[in-house]
Amino acid sequence: MNIDSNTKVTGIIGYPLKKTLSPLMQNTAFNALDLNWSYIPMPVKKENLGEAIKGLKALGFKGINVTMPHKEEVIKYLSEVSDYAKIAGAVNTIHFEGSKAIGYNTDGRGFLHALERDGGFSPEGKSALILGAGGAACSIAIMLAMNKIKVLTIVNRTIENAKKLANNIKSRFNDLDIKALSFSEDLPKLIDSADLIVNSTPVGWEGGLIIEPDLFHKKHLVMDL
């Protein structure tokens, strides 16, 4: 990779970013396509988020990805937000266009693509268990609801956040059977009744398990974000 005055600069913001593989993946793609682009990781703490967005725009960045814990908070610093991102209440991609910072959400679409193509799984009529209630969980819950998941259970350490997400989804999809629970509930029973299990929590970044492997069965499709 040769960096010069014509290089288009992109990257990812979040905190922490020790485990992200995005720079490796994106820079490999740029090189394969012979593009004079660069993708860099930028650890940004919550208290510096607004200044970071303003600075990246001023520096001429073409765009950035946004990861935990900024997907929801970043919206207040953007000029525009796509319709899907508004519904999801979270942004994972920002395009800098002139003086504008425009937010998008590709989490749900990418999730569904992987689910169907790589997992051979169709959500229609199935049961899903989502661990976590943040921006990524919201995007995925909406996409599953849009694709006719029958039962959706959201489990989160803070039950209020799980209820808020469940109510948001239910207000748009009245026929969906959706529940919000805490981790103090009977997790093995919830896992046993699910077809799809999605971990959207940061557990696992530094080791450790949120679910013991012996709770999984052959019928389960498990995805970790």
Coordinates of C-alpha atoms in Angstrom, one line a residue:
M1 CA 0.0 0.0 0.0
N2 CA 1.4 3.4 -1.0
I3 CA 0.0 6.4 0.8
D4 CA 0.2 9.7 -1.1
S5 CA -1.7 13.0 -1.5
N6 CA -4.3 11.3 -3.6
T7 CA -5.1 8.5 -1.1
K8 CA -8.8 8.4 -0.1
V9 CA -8.9 7.8 3.7
T10 CA -11.6 5.8 5.5
G11 CA -11.6 4.0 8.8
I12 CA -13.5 2.8 11.8
I13 CA -14.3 4.4 15.2
G14 CA -15.2 2.7 18.4
Y15 CA -13.8 1.9 21.8
P16 CA -11.9 -0.3 22.3
L17 CA -10.8 -1.5 18.9
K18 CA -8.2 -4.2 19.9
K19 CA -10.2 -7.0 18.3
T20 CA -11.4 -5.4 15.1
L21 CA -10.5 -7.1 11.8
S22 CA -12.1 -4.4 9.7
P23 CA -8.8 -2.7 8.7
L24 CA -7.3 -6.0 7.5
M25 CA -10.4 -6.9 5.5
Q26 CA -11.0 -3.5 4.0
N27 CA -7.3 -2.8 3.1
T28 CA -7.0 -6.2 1.5
A29 CA -10.1 -5.4 -0.6
F30 CA -8.7 -2.0 -1.6
N31 CA -5.4 -3.6 -2.7
A32 CA -7.2 -6.4 -4.6
L33 CA -9.2 -3.8 -6.5
D34 CA -6.1 -1.6 -7.0
L35 CA -7.7 1.3 -5.3
N36 CA -5.7 4.2 -3.8
W37 CA -7.7 4.0 -0.6
S38 CA -6.8 3.4 3.1
Y39 CA -8.7 2.2 6.1
I40 CA -7.5 2.9 9.6
P41 CA -8.7 2.1 13.1
M42 CA -9.4 5.1 15.4
P43 CA -10.2 4.4 19.1
V44 CA -12.6 7.1 20.2
K45 CA -14.0 7.5 23.7
K46 CA -17.6 8.5 24.2
E47 CA -16.7 12.0 25.5
N48 CA -14.7 12.7 22.3
L49 CA -17.3 11.4 19.8
G50 CA -18.7 14.7 18.6
E51 CA -15.3 16.3 18.2
A52 CA -14.1 13.2 16.3
I53 CA -16.9 13.3 13.8
K54 CA -16.3 17.0 13.2
G55 CA -12.5 16.5 12.9
L56 CA -12.8 13.6 10.4
K57 CA -15.1 15.6 8.2
A58 CA -12.7 18.5 8.3
L59 CA -9.8 16.3 7.5
G60 CA -11.5 15.1 4.3
F61 CA -12.2 11.5 5.2
K62 CA -14.5 9.9 2.7
G63 CA -16.4 7.8 5.3
I64 CA -16.1 5.7 8.3
N65 CA -17.6 2.7 10.0
V66 CA -19.0 3.0 13.5
T67 CA -18.9 0.2 16.1
M68 CA -19.6 -0.2 19.8
P69 CA -20.3 1.7 21.9
H70 CA -21.1 4.6 19.5
K71 CA -23.8 3.3 17.1
E72 CA -26.7 5.0 18.8
E73 CA -25.0 8.1 20.3
V74 CA -23.4 9.1 17.0
I75 CA -26.7 10.0 15.4
K76 CA -26.9 13.3 17.2
Y77 CA -23.8 14.5 15.4
L78 CA -25.0 13.7 11.9
S79 CA -26.6 15.9 9.2
E80 CA -28.8 13.2 7.8
V81 CA -29.8 9.6 8.7
S82 CA -31.2 7.0 6.3
D83 CA -34.8 5.7 6.9
Y84 CA -33.7 2.3 8.0
A85 CA -31.1 3.7 10.4
K86 CA -33.9 5.9 11.9
I87 CA -36.0 2.9 12.6
A88 CA -33.1 1.0 14.0
G89 CA -32.0 3.9 16.0
A90 CA -28.4 3.1 15.2
V91 CA -25.7 4.0 12.6
N92 CA -22.8 1.8 11.5
T93 CA -21.6 3.7 8.4
I94 CA -21.1 7.4 7.8
H95 CA -20.5 9.0 4.5
F96 CA -18.9 12.5 4.4
E97 CA -20.3 14.4 1.5
G98 CA -19.2 18.0 1.3
S99 CA -20.3 19.6 4.6
K100 CA -22.7 16.8 5.4
A101 CA -22.2 13.6 7.5
I102 CA -24.8 11.1 6.4
G103 CA -25.5 8.0 8.5
Y104 CA -26.6 4.6 7.3
N105 CA -27.1 1.2 8.9
T106 CA -26.0 -2.0 7.0
D107 CA -26.0 -4.3 10.0
G108 CA -29.4 -5.8 9.3
R109 CA -28.9 -6.3 5.6
G110 CA -25.4 -7.9 6.1
F111 CA -26.7 -10.1 8.9
L112 CA -29.6 -11.4 6.7
H113 CA -27.3 -12.0 3.8
A114 CA -25.0 -14.1 5.9
L115 CA -27.9 -15.9 7.6
E116 CA -29.4 -17.0 4.3
R117 CA -26.3 -17.5 2.2
D118 CA -23.9 -19.0 4.7
G119 CA -26.3 -20.4 7.2
G120 CA -29.0 -21.6 4.9
F121 CA -31.6 -20.2 7.3
S122 CA -34.9 -18.5 6.5
P123 CA -36.3 -16.5 9.4
E124 CA -40.0 -17.0 8.4
G125 CA -42.0 -18.9 11.0
K126 CA -38.9 -19.5 13.2
S127 CA -37.9 -18.5 16.8
A128 CA -34.9 -16.3 17.6
L129 CA -33.1 -15.4 20.7
I130 CA -31.0 -12.2 20.8
L131 CA -28.5 -11.6 23.6
G132 CA -28.0 -7.9 24.1
A133 CA -30.2 -4.8 23.4
G134 CA -27.8 -2.3 21.8
G135 CA -27.7 -0.8 18.3
A136 CA -26.6 -4.0 16.6
A137 CA -29.4 -6.0 18.4
C138 CA -31.9 -3.4 17.3
S139 CA -30.9 -3.6 13.6
I140 CA -31.0 -7.4 13.6
A141 CA -34.3 -7.5 15.5
I142 CA -35.9 -5.2 12.9
M143 CA -34.5 -7.2 10.0
L144 CA -35.8 -10.5 11.5
A145 CA -39.2 -8.9 12.0
M146 CA -39.3 -7.7 8.5
N147 CA -38.6 -11.2 7.3
K148 CA -41.4 -12.7 9.3
I149 CA -39.7 -14.3 12.3
K150 CA -42.5 -15.8 14.4
V151 CA -41.1 -15.5 18.0
L152 CA -38.4 -13.1 19.1
T153 CA -36.9 -13.0 22.6
I154 CA -34.4 -10.3 23.7
V155 CA -32.3 -11.0 26.7
N156 CA -30.2 -8.3 28.3
R157 CA -28.4 -7.6 31.5
T158 CA -30.4 -4.4 32.0
I159 CA -34.0 -5.4 31.5
E160 CA -35.2 -1.8 30.9
N161 CA -33.1 -1.7 27.7
A162 CA -34.5 -5.0 26.5
K163 CA -38.1 -3.8 27.2
K164 CA -37.4 -0.5 25.3
L165 CA -36.2 -2.4 22.3
A166 CA -39.0 -4.9 22.4
N167 CA -41.6 -2.1 22.6
N168 CA -40.0 -0.3 19.7
I169 CA -40.2 -3.4 17.5
K170 CA -43.7 -4.3 18.7
S171 CA -45.0 -0.9 17.7
R172 CA -44.0 -1.5 14.1
F173 CA -44.8 -5.3 13.9
N174 CA -48.0 -5.9 15.8
D175 CA -48.3 -9.6 14.9
L176 CA -44.8 -10.5 16.2
D177 CA -44.6 -12.5 19.4
I178 CA -41.8 -10.6 21.2
K179 CA -40.5 -10.8 24.8
A180 CA -37.9 -8.9 26.8
L181 CA -36.1 -10.8 29.6
S182 CA -33.1 -10.5 31.8
F183 CA -30.2 -12.9 32.1
S184 CA -31.7 -14.0 35.4
E185 CA -34.4 -15.9 33.5
D186 CA -34.1 -19.6 32.7
L187 CA -31.6 -19.1 29.9
P188 CA -31.2 -22.9 29.1
K189 CA -35.0 -23.1 28.5
L190 CA -34.9 -20.1 26.2
I191 CA -32.0 -21.5 24.3
D192 CA -33.7 -24.8 23.9
S193 CA -36.8 -23.3 22.4
A194 CA -34.9 -21.1 19.9
D195 CA -34.0 -21.9 16.3
L196 CA -31.6 -19.0 15.9
I197 CA -29.3 -17.6 18.7
V198 CA -27.5 -14.3 18.2
N199 CA -24.9 -12.8 20.5
S200 CA -24.7 -9.0 20.1
T201 CA -23.0 -8.4 23.5
P202 CA -19.2 -7.6 23.8
V203 CA -18.8 -10.8 25.9
G204 CA -16.1 -12.9 24.2
W205 CA -13.9 -9.9 23.2
E206 CA -11.5 -10.7 26.0
G207 CA -12.3 -14.4 26.4
G208 CA -15.2 -15.9 28.4
L209 CA -18.5 -17.4 27.3
I210 CA -22.0 -16.0 27.6
I211 CA -23.5 -19.5 26.9
E212 CA -22.0 -22.8 27.8
P213 CA -21.5 -24.8 24.6
D214 CA -23.3 -27.9 25.9
L215 CA -26.6 -26.0 25.8
F216 CA -26.5 -25.9 22.0
H217 CA -28.2 -28.6 19.8
K218 CA -27.9 -29.6 16.2
K219 CA -31.0 -27.6 15.4
H220 CA -29.5 -24.3 16.4
L221 CA -27.9 -21.8 14.2
V222 CA -25.6 -19.6 16.3
M223 CA -24.2 -16.2 15.2
D224 CA -21.8 -14.0 17.1
L225 CA -21.5 -10.4 16.1

